[in-house]
mmCIF file of C-alpha atoms in Angstrom:
data_model
loop_
_atom_site.group_PDB
_atom_site.id
_atom_site.type_symbol
_atom_site.label_atom_id
_atom_site.label_comp_id
_atom_site.label_asym_id
_atom_site.label_seq_id
_atom_site.Cartn_x
_atom_site.Cartn_y
_atom_site.Cartn_z
ATOM 1 C CA UNK N 1 98.991 104.662 127.692
ATOM 2 C CA UNK N 2 100.829 103.448 124.735
ATOM 3 C CA UNK N 3 99.603 100.070 124.484
ATOM 4 C CA UNK N 4 96.237 101.094 124.081
ATOM 5 C CA UNK N 5 97.130 103.614 121.827
ATOM 6 C CA UNK N 6 98.913 100.956 119.638
ATOM 7 C CA UNK N 7 95.798 98.718 119.537
ATOM 8 C CA UNK N 8 93.651 101.830 118.419
ATOM 9 C CA UNK N 9 96.390 102.522 115.758
ATOM 10 C CA UNK N 10 96.434 98.664 114.819
ATOM 11 C CA UNK N 11 92.496 98.584 114.331
ATOM 12 C CA UNK N 12 92.789 101.695 112.426
ATOM 13 C CA UNK N 13 95.368 100.361 110.180
ATOM 14 C CA UNK N 14 93.143 97.408 109.812
ATOM 15 C CA UNK N 15 89.993 99.385 109.031
ATOM 16 C CA UNK N 16 92.287 101.599 106.498
ATOM 17 C CA UNK N 17 93.692 98.204 104.630
ATOM 18 C CA UNK N 18 90.096 96.764 104.506
ATOM 19 C CA UNK N 19 88.568 100.418 103.143
ATOM 20 C CA UNK N 20 91.936 100.190 100.682
ATOM 21 C CA UNK N 21 90.871 96.724 99.546
ATOM 22 C CA UNK N 22 87.149 97.848 98.665
ATOM 23 C CA UNK N 23 88.331 100.522 96.761
ATOM 24 C CA UNK N 24 90.769 98.524 94.961
ATOM 25 C CA UNK N 25 87.877 95.837 94.183
ATOM 26 C CA UNK N 26 86.004 98.541 92.862
ATOM 27 C CA UNK N 27 88.880 100.052 90.757
ATOM 28 C CA UNK N 28 88.438 103.294 92.591
ATOM 29 C CA UNK N 29 92.005 103.979 93.818
ATOM 30 C CA UNK N 30 93.250 107.221 92.817
ATOM 31 C CA UNK N 31 96.929 108.261 92.730
ATOM 32 C CA UNK N 32 96.701 110.472 95.174
ATOM 33 C CA UNK N 33 96.022 107.455 98.004
ATOM 34 C CA UNK N 34 99.680 106.602 97.246
ATOM 35 C CA UNK N 35 101.643 109.542 97.045
ATOM 36 C CA UNK N 36 104.741 108.856 98.996
ATOM 37 C CA UNK N 37 105.615 110.579 102.309
ATOM 38 C CA UNK N 38 108.886 112.262 101.799
ATOM 39 C CA UNK N 39 111.014 113.448 105.031
ATOM 40 C CA UNK N 40 114.277 115.216 105.466
ATOM 41 C CA UNK N 41 116.219 115.282 108.715
ATOM 42 C CA UNK N 42 118.703 118.047 109.181
ATOM 43 C CA UNK N 43 121.594 117.293 112.036
ATOM 44 C CA UNK N 44 124.250 119.452 112.394
ATOM 45 C CA UNK N 45 126.515 119.901 115.660
ATOM 46 C CA UNK N 46 129.495 121.737 117.519
ATOM 47 C CA UNK N 47 131.671 118.989 119.384
ATOM 48 C CA UNK N 48 134.556 119.822 121.634
ATOM 49 C CA UNK N 49 136.750 116.738 122.730
ATOM 50 C CA UNK N 50 140.320 116.178 122.667
ATOM 51 C CA UNK N 51 140.531 112.548 121.324
ATOM 52 C CA UNK N 52 139.923 112.082 117.329
ATOM 53 C CA UNK N 53 139.477 108.426 117.213
ATOM 54 C CA UNK N 54 137.469 106.082 119.097
ATOM 55 C CA UNK N 55 139.640 103.344 120.801
ATOM 56 C CA UNK N 56 137.784 100.575 122.809
ATOM 57 C CA UNK N 57 140.558 97.855 123.959
ATOM 58 C CA UNK N 58 139.372 94.570 123.351
ATOM 59 C CA UNK N 59 137.021 95.346 120.618
ATOM 60 C CA UNK N 60 137.695 95.496 116.838
ATOM 61 C CA UNK N 61 135.487 98.192 115.877
ATOM 62 C CA UNK N 62 133.383 97.994 112.601
ATOM 63 C CA UNK N 63 130.544 99.642 111.007
ATOM 64 C CA UNK N 64 130.117 103.402 111.959
ATOM 65 C CA UNK N 65 131.765 103.011 115.461
ATOM 66 C CA UNK N 66 133.435 106.303 116.102
ATOM 67 C CA UNK N 67 133.804 109.767 117.672
ATOM 68 C CA UNK N 68 132.119 112.942 115.974
ATOM 69 C CA UNK N 69 134.118 115.588 114.139
ATOM 70 C CA UNK N 70 135.634 118.148 116.263
ATOM 71 C CA UNK N 71 134.457 121.554 115.949
ATOM 72 C CA UNK N 72 131.628 122.313 113.428
ATOM 73 C CA UNK N 73 130.055 119.326 111.343
ATOM 74 C CA UNK N 74 126.995 118.020 109.989
ATOM 75 C CA UNK N 75 125.703 114.645 111.258
ATOM 76 C CA UNK N 76 123.137 112.105 109.894
ATOM 77 C CA UNK N 77 121.060 113.836 107.422
ATOM 78 C CA UNK N 78 118.217 111.729 106.431
ATOM 79 C CA UNK N 79 116.169 111.510 103.410
ATOM 80 C CA UNK N 80 112.930 109.194 103.907
ATOM 81 C CA UNK N 81 110.359 108.207 101.141
ATOM 82 C CA UNK N 82 107.764 105.899 102.441
ATOM 83 C CA UNK N 83 104.158 104.987 100.942
ATOM 84 C CA UNK N 84 101.561 102.237 100.721
ATOM 85 C CA UNK N 85 102.509 100.613 97.316
ATOM 86 C CA UNK N 86 99.256 98.880 96.993
ATOM 87 C CA UNK N 87 96.713 97.557 99.514
ATOM 88 C CA UNK N 88 99.087 94.859 100.026
ATOM 89 C CA UNK N 89 102.480 96.439 100.275
ATOM 90 C CA UNK N 90 104.017 99.393 102.138
ATOM 91 C CA UNK N 91 107.626 100.467 100.976
ATOM 92 C CA UNK N 92 110.328 102.622 102.371
ATOM 93 C CA UNK N 93 113.689 103.914 101.713
ATOM 94 C CA UNK N 94 115.937 105.947 104.544
ATOM 95 C CA UNK N 95 119.394 107.468 102.967
ATOM 96 C CA UNK N 96 122.048 108.987 105.131
ATOM 97 C CA UNK N 97 123.978 111.914 103.479
ATOM 98 C CA UNK N 98 127.201 112.575 105.344
ATOM 99 C CA UNK N 99 129.705 114.821 104.670
ATOM 100 C CA UNK N 100 132.971 113.910 106.426
ATOM 101 C CA UNK N 101 136.973 114.641 105.570
ATOM 102 C CA UNK N 102 136.104 116.831 102.698
ATOM 103 C CA UNK N 103 133.545 114.176 101.210
ATOM 104 C CA UNK N 104 129.951 113.724 100.679
ATOM 105 C CA UNK N 105 128.517 110.292 101.254
ATOM 106 C CA UNK N 106 124.983 108.901 100.578
ATOM 107 C CA UNK N 107 124.491 105.535 102.309
ATOM 108 C CA UNK N 108 121.683 103.431 101.946
ATOM 109 C CA UNK N 109 120.159 102.440 105.710
ATOM 110 C CA UNK N 110 117.070 101.075 104.715
ATOM 111 C CA UNK N 111 115.310 100.067 101.680
ATOM 112 C CA UNK N 112 112.478 97.185 102.309
ATOM 113 C CA UNK N 113 109.031 96.490 101.601
ATOM 114 C CA UNK N 114 106.279 95.267 103.878
ATOM 115 C CA UNK N 115 102.993 93.375 103.689
ATOM 116 C CA UNK N 116 99.472 95.166 104.816
ATOM 117 C CA UNK N 117 96.905 93.278 106.222
ATOM 118 C CA UNK N 118 98.639 89.835 105.828
ATOM 119 C CA UNK N 119 96.240 88.610 108.775
ATOM 120 C CA UNK N 120 96.542 86.495 111.965
ATOM 121 C CA UNK N 121 98.734 89.120 113.452
ATOM 122 C CA UNK N 122 101.876 88.445 110.768
ATOM 123 C CA UNK N 123 103.830 90.948 108.961
ATOM 124 C CA UNK N 124 106.697 90.335 106.489
ATOM 125 C CA UNK N 125 109.430 92.352 105.630
ATOM 126 C CA UNK N 126 111.981 92.092 102.810
ATOM 127 C CA UNK N 127 114.615 94.195 101.887
ATOM 128 C CA UNK N 128 117.597 95.897 103.571
ATOM 129 C CA UNK N 129 116.386 97.139 107.414
ATOM 130 C CA UNK N 130 117.579 97.612 110.935
ATOM 131 C CA UNK N 131 117.418 94.275 112.812
ATOM 132 C CA UNK N 132 114.452 93.752 115.321
ATOM 133 C CA UNK N 133 117.125 93.317 118.002
ATOM 134 C CA UNK N 134 117.044 95.030 121.086
ATOM 135 C CA UNK N 135 114.996 98.237 121.783
ATOM 136 C CA UNK N 136 117.556 101.046 120.293
ATOM 137 C CA UNK N 137 118.753 99.144 117.295
ATOM 138 C CA UNK N 138 115.385 99.941 115.485
ATOM 139 C CA UNK N 139 115.333 103.647 115.816
ATOM 140 C CA UNK N 140 116.916 105.923 113.529
ATOM 141 C CA UNK N 141 119.753 108.129 115.495
ATOM 142 C CA UNK N 142 117.754 111.255 115.011
ATOM 143 C CA UNK N 143 115.087 109.978 117.316
ATOM 144 C CA UNK N 144 117.570 108.956 120.011
ATOM 145 C CA UNK N 145 117.522 110.828 123.334
ATOM 146 C CA UNK N 146 121.295 111.543 123.228
ATOM 147 C CA UNK N 147 123.432 113.063 120.418
ATOM 148 C CA UNK N 148 125.568 109.508 120.258
ATOM 149 C CA UNK N 149 124.831 105.727 120.420
ATOM 150 C CA UNK N 150 125.733 103.900 123.737
ATOM 151 C CA UNK N 151 129.245 102.431 123.572
ATOM 152 C CA UNK N 152 127.799 98.899 123.666
ATOM 153 C CA UNK N 153 126.121 99.328 120.290
ATOM 154 C CA UNK N 154 129.318 101.108 118.898
ATOM 155 C CA UNK N 155 131.546 98.204 119.741
ATOM 156 C CA UNK N 156 129.355 95.415 119.344
ATOM 157 C CA UNK N 157 127.423 96.327 116.083
ATOM 158 C CA UNK N 158 129.031 99.551 114.580
ATOM 159 C CA UNK N 159 126.055 101.559 115.637
ATOM 160 C CA UNK N 160 123.291 99.454 114.604
ATOM 161 C CA UNK N 161 122.658 95.885 113.529
ATOM 162 C CA UNK N 162 121.098 96.257 110.036
ATOM 163 C CA UNK N 163 121.443 93.572 107.080
ATOM 164 C CA UNK N 164 119.631 92.861 103.812
ATOM 165 C CA UNK N 165 117.139 89.543 104.295
ATOM 166 C CA UNK N 166 113.662 88.762 105.350
ATOM 167 C CA UNK N 167 112.107 89.659 108.701
ATOM 168 C CA UNK N 168 108.890 87.860 110.078
ATOM 169 C CA UNK N 169 106.905 88.975 112.629
ATOM 170 C CA UNK N 170 103.678 87.850 114.676
ATOM 171 C CA UNK N 171 101.852 90.062 117.019
ATOM 172 C CA UNK N 172 99.790 87.813 119.209
ATOM 173 C CA UNK N 173 96.091 88.366 119.807
ATOM 174 C CA UNK N 174 96.687 88.617 123.903
ATOM 175 C CA UNK N 175 95.222 91.050 126.530
ATOM 176 C CA UNK N 176 99.109 92.029 126.695
ATOM 177 C CA UNK N 177 101.502 93.029 124.169
ATOM 178 C CA UNK N 178 103.399 90.000 122.844
ATOM 179 C CA UNK N 179 105.574 90.191 119.584
ATOM 180 C CA UNK N 180 107.606 87.325 118.538
ATOM 181 C CA UNK N 181 110.072 87.872 115.358
ATOM 182 C CA UNK N 182 112.778 85.942 113.279
ATOM 183 C CA UNK N 183 114.939 87.179 110.649
ATOM 184 C CA UNK N 184 117.128 85.663 107.716
ATOM 185 C CA UNK N 185 119.820 88.013 106.450
ATOM 186 C CA UNK N 186 123.032 87.832 104.421
ATOM 187 C CA UNK N 187 125.116 87.811 107.527
ATOM 188 C CA UNK N 188 127.572 90.067 105.376
ATOM 189 C CA UNK N 189 127.371 93.201 107.760
ATOM 190 C CA UNK N 190 129.616 93.590 110.890
ATOM 191 C CA UNK N 191 129.675 92.198 113.651
ATOM 192 C CA UNK N 192 129.824 88.947 110.649
ATOM 193 C CA UNK N 193 131.538 89.648 107.410
ATOM 194 C CA UNK N 194 131.722 88.298 103.836
ATOM 195 C CA UNK N 195 130.496 84.938 103.464
ATOM 196 C CA UNK N 196 130.416 82.876 100.459
ATOM 197 C CA UNK N 197 126.547 81.854 100.640
ATOM 198 C CA UNK N 198 125.481 85.519 101.641
ATOM 199 C CA UNK N 199 122.911 84.062 103.996
ATOM 200 C CA UNK N 200 124.427 83.235 107.516
ATOM 201 C CA UNK N 201 122.394 85.827 109.608
ATOM 202 C CA UNK N 202 120.131 84.676 111.996
ATOM 203 C CA UNK N 203 118.197 86.730 114.504
ATOM 204 C CA UNK N 204 115.284 86.145 117.082
ATOM 205 C CA UNK N 205 113.746 88.373 119.144
ATOM 206 C CA UNK N 206 110.477 88.757 121.169
ATOM 207 C CA UNK N 207 109.136 91.779 123.091
ATOM 208 C CA UNK N 208 106.348 91.890 125.853
ATOM 209 C CA UNK N 209 104.492 94.642 127.595
ATOM 210 C CA UNK N 210 101.856 96.208 129.393
ATOM 211 C CA UNK N 211 100.400 99.009 131.611
ATOM 212 C CA UNK N 212 100.708 99.665 135.185
ATOM 213 C CA UNK N 213 97.727 101.471 135.876
ATOM 214 C CA UNK N 214 96.520 104.798 133.871
ATOM 215 C CA UNK N 215 100.230 106.479 134.215
ATOM 216 C CA UNK N 216 102.411 103.690 133.429
ATOM 217 C CA UNK N 217 103.696 101.232 130.816
ATOM 218 C CA UNK N 218 106.452 98.852 130.433
ATOM 219 C CA UNK N 219 108.254 96.917 127.800
ATOM 220 C CA UNK N 220 110.795 93.699 128.365
ATOM 221 C CA UNK N 221 112.668 92.061 125.220
ATOM 222 C CA UNK N 222 115.152 89.272 124.397
ATOM 223 C CA UNK N 223 117.102 88.982 121.413
ATOM 224 C CA UNK N 224 119.613 86.466 119.576
ATOM 225 C CA UNK N 225 121.995 87.057 116.703
ATOM 226 C CA UNK N 226 124.318 84.727 115.361
ATOM 227 C CA UNK N 227 126.360 84.369 111.774
ATOM 228 C CA UNK N 228 129.372 83.087 110.513
ATOM 229 C CA UNK N 229 131.861 84.529 108.059
ATOM 230 C CA UNK N 230 134.762 83.780 105.929
ATOM 231 C CA UNK N 231 136.720 87.276 106.522
ATOM 232 C CA UNK N 232 135.845 90.322 108.651
ATOM 233 C CA UNK N 233 137.975 93.396 108.324
ATOM 234 C CA UNK N 234 138.541 95.559 111.195
ATOM 235 C CA UNK N 235 137.674 99.096 111.100
ATOM 236 C CA UNK N 236 134.908 101.695 111.857
ATOM 237 C CA UNK N 237 134.439 105.385 112.106
ATOM 238 C CA UNK N 238 133.989 105.783 108.329
ATOM 239 C CA UNK N 239 131.459 108.570 108.844
ATOM 240 C CA UNK N 240 133.475 110.689 111.925
ATOM 241 C CA UNK N 241 136.792 112.220 112.415
ATOM 242 C CA UNK N 242 138.941 109.589 113.010
ATOM 243 C CA UNK N 243 142.404 109.744 111.586
ATOM 244 C CA UNK N 244 143.347 107.844 108.419
ATOM 245 C CA UNK N 245 144.356 104.281 109.339
ATOM 246 C CA UNK N 246 147.897 103.349 108.695
ATOM 247 C CA UNK N 247 148.476 100.671 105.733
ATOM 248 C CA UNK N 248 147.773 97.210 107.210
ATOM 249 C CA UNK N 249 145.880 94.346 106.966
ATOM 250 C CA UNK N 250 143.545 93.525 110.269
ATOM 251 C CA UNK N 251 141.359 90.548 109.700
ATOM 252 C CA UNK N 252 139.327 87.858 111.405
ATOM 253 C CA UNK N 253 139.208 84.436 109.134
ATOM 254 C CA UNK N 254 136.979 81.487 109.273
ATOM 255 C CA UNK N 255 134.863 83.211 112.257
ATOM 256 C CA UNK N 256 131.630 82.654 113.835
ATOM 257 C CA UNK N 257 129.787 85.129 115.893
ATOM 258 C CA UNK N 258 126.652 85.495 118.507
ATOM 259 C CA UNK N 259 125.233 88.197 120.316
ATOM 260 C CA UNK N 260 122.540 87.974 123.122
ATOM 261 C CA UNK N 261 120.538 90.968 124.688
ATOM 262 C CA UNK N 262 117.966 91.989 127.026
ATOM 263 C CA UNK N 263 116.229 95.333 126.934
ATOM 264 C CA UNK N 264 113.550 97.019 129.503
ATOM 265 C CA UNK N 265 111.653 100.297 128.941
ATOM 266 C CA UNK N 266 109.438 101.939 131.778
ATOM 267 C CA UNK N 267 107.636 105.069 130.948
ATOM 268 C CA UNK N 268 105.619 107.095 132.793
ATOM 269 C CA UNK N 269 103.172 109.745 132.002
ATOM 270 C CA UNK N 270 100.217 111.594 134.487
ATOM 271 C CA UNK N 271 97.085 110.003 133.442
ATOM 272 C CA UNK N 272 98.560 108.782 129.904
ATOM 273 C CA UNK N 273 98.801 112.197 129.167
ATOM 274 C CA UNK N 274 102.811 112.868 128.360
ATOM 275 C CA UNK N 275 102.306 116.534 126.745
ATOM 276 C CA UNK N 276 103.017 118.202 130.152
ATOM 277 C CA UNK N 277 105.308 115.906 132.121
ATOM 278 C CA UNK N 278 106.604 112.212 131.604
ATOM 279 C CA UNK N 279 109.557 109.951 132.279
ATOM 280 C CA UNK N 280 111.502 107.021 130.421
ATOM 281 C CA UNK N 281 114.163 104.619 131.881
ATOM 282 C CA UNK N 282 115.638 102.570 129.165
ATOM 283 C CA UNK N 283 118.384 99.916 130.039
ATOM 284 C CA UNK N 284 119.884 97.018 127.770
ATOM 285 C CA UNK N 285 122.760 94.443 128.271
ATOM 286 C CA UNK N 286 124.618 92.764 125.556
ATOM 287 C CA UNK N 287 127.046 89.954 125.217
ATOM 288 C CA UNK N 288 128.965 88.795 122.330
ATOM 289 C CA UNK N 289 130.937 85.417 121.845
ATOM 290 C CA UNK N 290 132.951 84.887 118.812
ATOM 291 C CA UNK N 291 135.973 82.614 117.481
ATOM 292 C CA UNK N 292 138.136 83.124 114.322
ATOM 293 C CA UNK N 293 141.597 82.961 112.773
ATOM 294 C CA UNK N 294 143.084 86.306 113.585
ATOM 295 C CA UNK N 295 145.734 87.818 111.323
ATOM 296 C CA UNK N 296 147.593 91.163 111.031
ATOM 297 C CA UNK N 297 150.032 92.164 108.544
ATOM 298 C CA UNK N 298 151.856 95.629 108.301
ATOM 299 C CA UNK N 299 154.328 95.717 105.418
ATOM 300 C CA UNK N 300 156.501 92.417 105.347
ATOM 301 C CA UNK N 301 155.700 91.577 108.817
ATOM 302 C CA UNK N 302 152.755 89.566 110.290
ATOM 303 C CA UNK N 303 151.430 87.778 113.148
ATOM 304 C CA UNK N 304 148.687 85.155 113.384
ATOM 305 C CA UNK N 305 146.490 83.616 116.322
ATOM 306 C CA UNK N 306 143.527 81.738 117.093
ATOM 307 C CA UNK N 307 141.196 84.228 118.758
ATOM 308 C CA UNK N 308 138.275 83.395 121.082
ATOM 309 C CA UNK N 309 136.458 86.586 122.723
ATOM 310 C CA UNK N 310 133.771 87.124 124.903
ATOM 311 C CA UNK N 311 132.937 90.979 125.246
ATOM 312 C CA UNK N 312 129.708 92.449 127.058
ATOM 313 C CA UNK N 313 128.409 95.886 127.739
ATOM 314 C CA UNK N 314 125.219 98.054 128.826
ATOM 315 C CA UNK N 315 123.940 101.294 129.247
ATOM 316 C CA UNK N 316 121.085 102.489 131.595
ATOM 317 C CA UNK N 317 119.648 106.149 130.770
ATOM 318 C CA UNK N 318 116.553 107.919 132.011
ATOM 319 C CA UNK N 319 114.896 110.812 130.655
ATOM 320 C CA UNK N 320 112.698 113.315 132.129
ATOM 321 C CA UNK N 321 110.410 116.060 130.573
ATOM 322 C CA UNK N 322 109.623 118.514 133.288
ATOM 323 C CA UNK N 323 107.624 120.729 131.441
ATOM 324 C CA UNK N 324 106.190 121.011 127.932
ATOM 325 C CA UNK N 325 109.343 121.295 125.484
ATOM 326 C CA UNK N 326 112.162 120.739 127.796
ATOM 327 C CA UNK N 327 113.739 117.574 128.729
ATOM 328 C CA UNK N 328 117.134 116.554 131.002
ATOM 329 C CA UNK N 329 118.593 112.996 130.873
ATOM 330 C CA UNK N 330 121.638 111.144 132.334
ATOM 331 C CA UNK N 331 122.845 107.868 130.698
ATOM 332 C CA UNK N 332 125.701 105.637 131.996
ATOM 333 C CA UNK N 333 127.249 102.967 129.673
ATOM 334 C CA UNK N 334 130.213 100.388 130.356
ATOM 335 C CA UNK N 335 131.843 97.436 127.920
ATOM 336 C CA UNK N 336 134.413 95.156 128.907
ATOM 337 C CA UNK N 337 136.194 92.456 126.982
ATOM 338 C CA UNK N 338 137.438 89.111 127.911
ATOM 339 C CA UNK N 339 139.621 87.679 124.587
ATOM 340 C CA UNK N 340 141.823 84.666 124.575
ATOM 341 C CA UNK N 341 144.649 84.113 121.789
ATOM 342 C CA UNK N 342 146.442 80.822 121.505
ATOM 343 C CA UNK N 343 148.684 79.094 118.771
ATOM 344 C CA UNK N 344 150.418 82.575 118.159
ATOM 345 C CA UNK N 345 153.164 82.408 115.313
ATOM 346 C CA UNK N 346 154.967 85.653 115.261
ATOM 347 C CA UNK N 347 156.233 86.514 111.618
ATOM 348 C CA UNK N 348 158.242 89.946 112.559
ATOM 349 C CA UNK N 349 155.399 91.327 114.890
ATOM 350 C CA UNK N 350 155.316 89.788 118.642
ATOM 351 C CA UNK N 351 152.450 89.300 121.111
ATOM 352 C CA UNK N 352 152.312 92.606 122.257
ATOM 353 C CA UNK N 353 152.380 94.572 119.446
ATOM 354 C CA UNK N 354 149.896 92.140 117.640
ATOM 355 C CA UNK N 355 147.401 92.385 120.874
ATOM 356 C CA UNK N 356 147.529 96.103 120.675
ATOM 357 C CA UNK N 357 147.516 96.737 117.034
ATOM 358 C CA UNK N 358 144.807 94.020 116.144
ATOM 359 C CA UNK N 359 142.647 95.773 118.950
ATOM 360 C CA UNK N 360 142.288 92.322 120.365
ATOM 361 C CA UNK N 361 144.269 93.319 123.605
ATOM 362 C CA UNK N 362 141.543 93.566 126.279
ATOM 363 C CA UNK N 363 142.735 95.883 129.022
ATOM 364 C CA UNK N 364 140.549 98.071 131.300
ATOM 365 C CA UNK N 365 136.664 98.920 131.018
ATOM 366 C CA UNK N 366 135.712 101.805 128.727
ATOM 367 C CA UNK N 367 133.049 103.649 130.404
ATOM 368 C CA UNK N 368 131.109 107.071 129.817
ATOM 369 C CA UNK N 369 128.992 108.942 131.613
ATOM 370 C CA UNK N 370 126.307 111.396 129.824
ATOM 371 C CA UNK N 371 124.097 114.405 130.814
ATOM 372 C CA UNK N 372 121.844 116.062 128.302
ATOM 373 C CA UNK N 373 119.154 118.899 128.452
ATOM 374 C CA UNK N 374 116.947 119.446 125.014
ATOM 375 C CA UNK N 375 114.302 121.732 123.916
ATOM 376 C CA UNK N 376 111.878 120.762 121.301
ATOM 377 C CA UNK N 377 109.247 123.221 120.884
ATOM 378 C CA UNK N 378 107.607 120.958 118.413
ATOM 379 C CA UNK N 379 107.757 117.319 117.294
ATOM 380 C CA UNK N 380 109.972 118.713 114.283
ATOM 381 C CA UNK N 381 112.787 120.526 115.934
ATOM 382 C CA UNK N 382 115.129 119.736 118.762
ATOM 383 C CA UNK N 383 118.096 121.641 119.853
ATOM 384 C CA UNK N 384 120.338 119.598 122.446
ATOM 385 C CA UNK N 385 123.484 120.401 125.088
ATOM 386 C CA UNK N 386 125.366 117.212 126.238
ATOM 387 C CA UNK N 387 128.176 116.563 128.297
ATOM 388 C CA UNK N 388 129.940 113.210 128.426
ATOM 389 C CA UNK N 389 133.178 111.974 130.380
ATOM 390 C CA UNK N 390 134.659 109.247 128.347
ATOM 391 C CA UNK N 391 137.106 106.810 130.018
ATOM 392 C CA UNK N 392 138.686 104.844 127.039
ATOM 393 C CA UNK N 393 140.044 101.736 129.498
ATOM 394 C CA UNK N 394 143.531 103.222 128.969
ATOM 395 C CA UNK N 395 143.292 105.705 131.922
ATOM 396 C CA UNK N 396 142.667 108.474 129.646
ATOM 397 C CA UNK N 397 139.699 110.547 130.294
ATOM 398 C CA UNK N 398 138.030 112.938 127.788
ATOM 399 C CA UNK N 399 135.451 115.660 128.307
ATOM 400 C CA UNK N 400 133.368 116.017 125.338
ATOM 401 C CA UNK N 401 130.577 118.735 124.658
ATOM 402 C CA UNK N 402 128.123 118.610 121.785
ATOM 403 C CA UNK N 403 125.788 121.208 121.023
ATOM 404 C CA UNK N 404 123.343 119.778 118.196
ATOM 405 C CA UNK N 405 119.961 120.447 116.353
ATOM 406 C CA UNK N 406 117.821 117.908 114.670
ATOM 407 C CA UNK N 407 115.097 119.224 112.444
ATOM 408 C CA UNK N 408 112.336 117.356 110.419
ATOM 409 C CA UNK N 409 110.782 118.692 107.143
ATOM 410 C CA UNK N 410 107.825 117.028 105.556
ATOM 411 C CA UNK N 411 106.048 114.138 106.709
ATOM 412 C CA UNK N 412 107.602 111.445 109.157
ATOM 413 C CA UNK N 413 106.145 108.095 110.258
ATOM 414 C CA UNK N 414 105.581 107.491 113.974
ATOM 415 C CA UNK N 415 108.431 106.083 116.059
ATOM 416 C CA UNK N 416 108.056 103.021 118.000
ATOM 417 C CA UNK N 417 107.287 102.465 121.800
#
């Protein structure tokens, strides 16, 4: 199963590092040994849906949270370059190339270096990276099992929790899988915001796992993130098909935020061979607490209030590969908010309008049910048909159908468990 493979991989990497070190000592490293792996992910889709903007009552959306464009569109096309820099360091750069609303954007998703062979199970990563928080967060969109991210990731992280800073991981020398990690980051990215010191983000995570016999394995994780910010502006979906927001300032000031999460993954493959058939059950539950001074301004009118919010959500999904190249999957996800407003000041915007326009009004429990079938003739190509029914918490339901392809060109690194 996977964890046995992981041990072999670690051993192989260790052997490779030792070999590389020996060659370096002899001055025999050739330039070919460090040629970078270059990969390109092509992602496009046709989407049929009624709504054009993702509205989740009780959540001020940020980051890339949003709905895909209606009709034909391109998704996250990714260009990745990675290589061993020398026998001590590895480097990787990942950019997303997005075409939306008539403009092409190039966004830096990850750019980091990582130590090799530091010893004692320690690895240090520095730069911009997807946090080790949770299970799905560190996996790029093209490797997800569905064409979109779960609602709880959109609502709490704006898609992914990513930031710039330093990560320390320790792989324990135990018979079972145990990984502990800590991060210190700028804390300037959603769900945090601008802060004068640019170093307020803190993350802790732990993962453990093992095998059930020769056919099954599991992983359990727990994570915690916290940060403080001076200013956080609301607004997400800048890569999606949302309509242009009206001229208004919607901000949280002098705030603090923390997110806790647990995740679980179970995998099954007959005798550890997943080529013919395999099954994966995956679930995460996240809860976010945040406090701040909320301000909403439109033209010459405004409102202020003290804001204390608690938001939570989860998803559960199951994927079954019933024959080579063919998989089916089902997912259910739901979120809810419990926001409290006090010390309200009306400067031309009453409280009802403030709650609606700021996104802090917490009514209803948005949820979504999805099913998908995909066909992957190889590791490098996948066609996916997905149907989702989204209930946005206002009693409005939207039937969404997506036909998507993702293609991988070039050398691409292995994905995590």
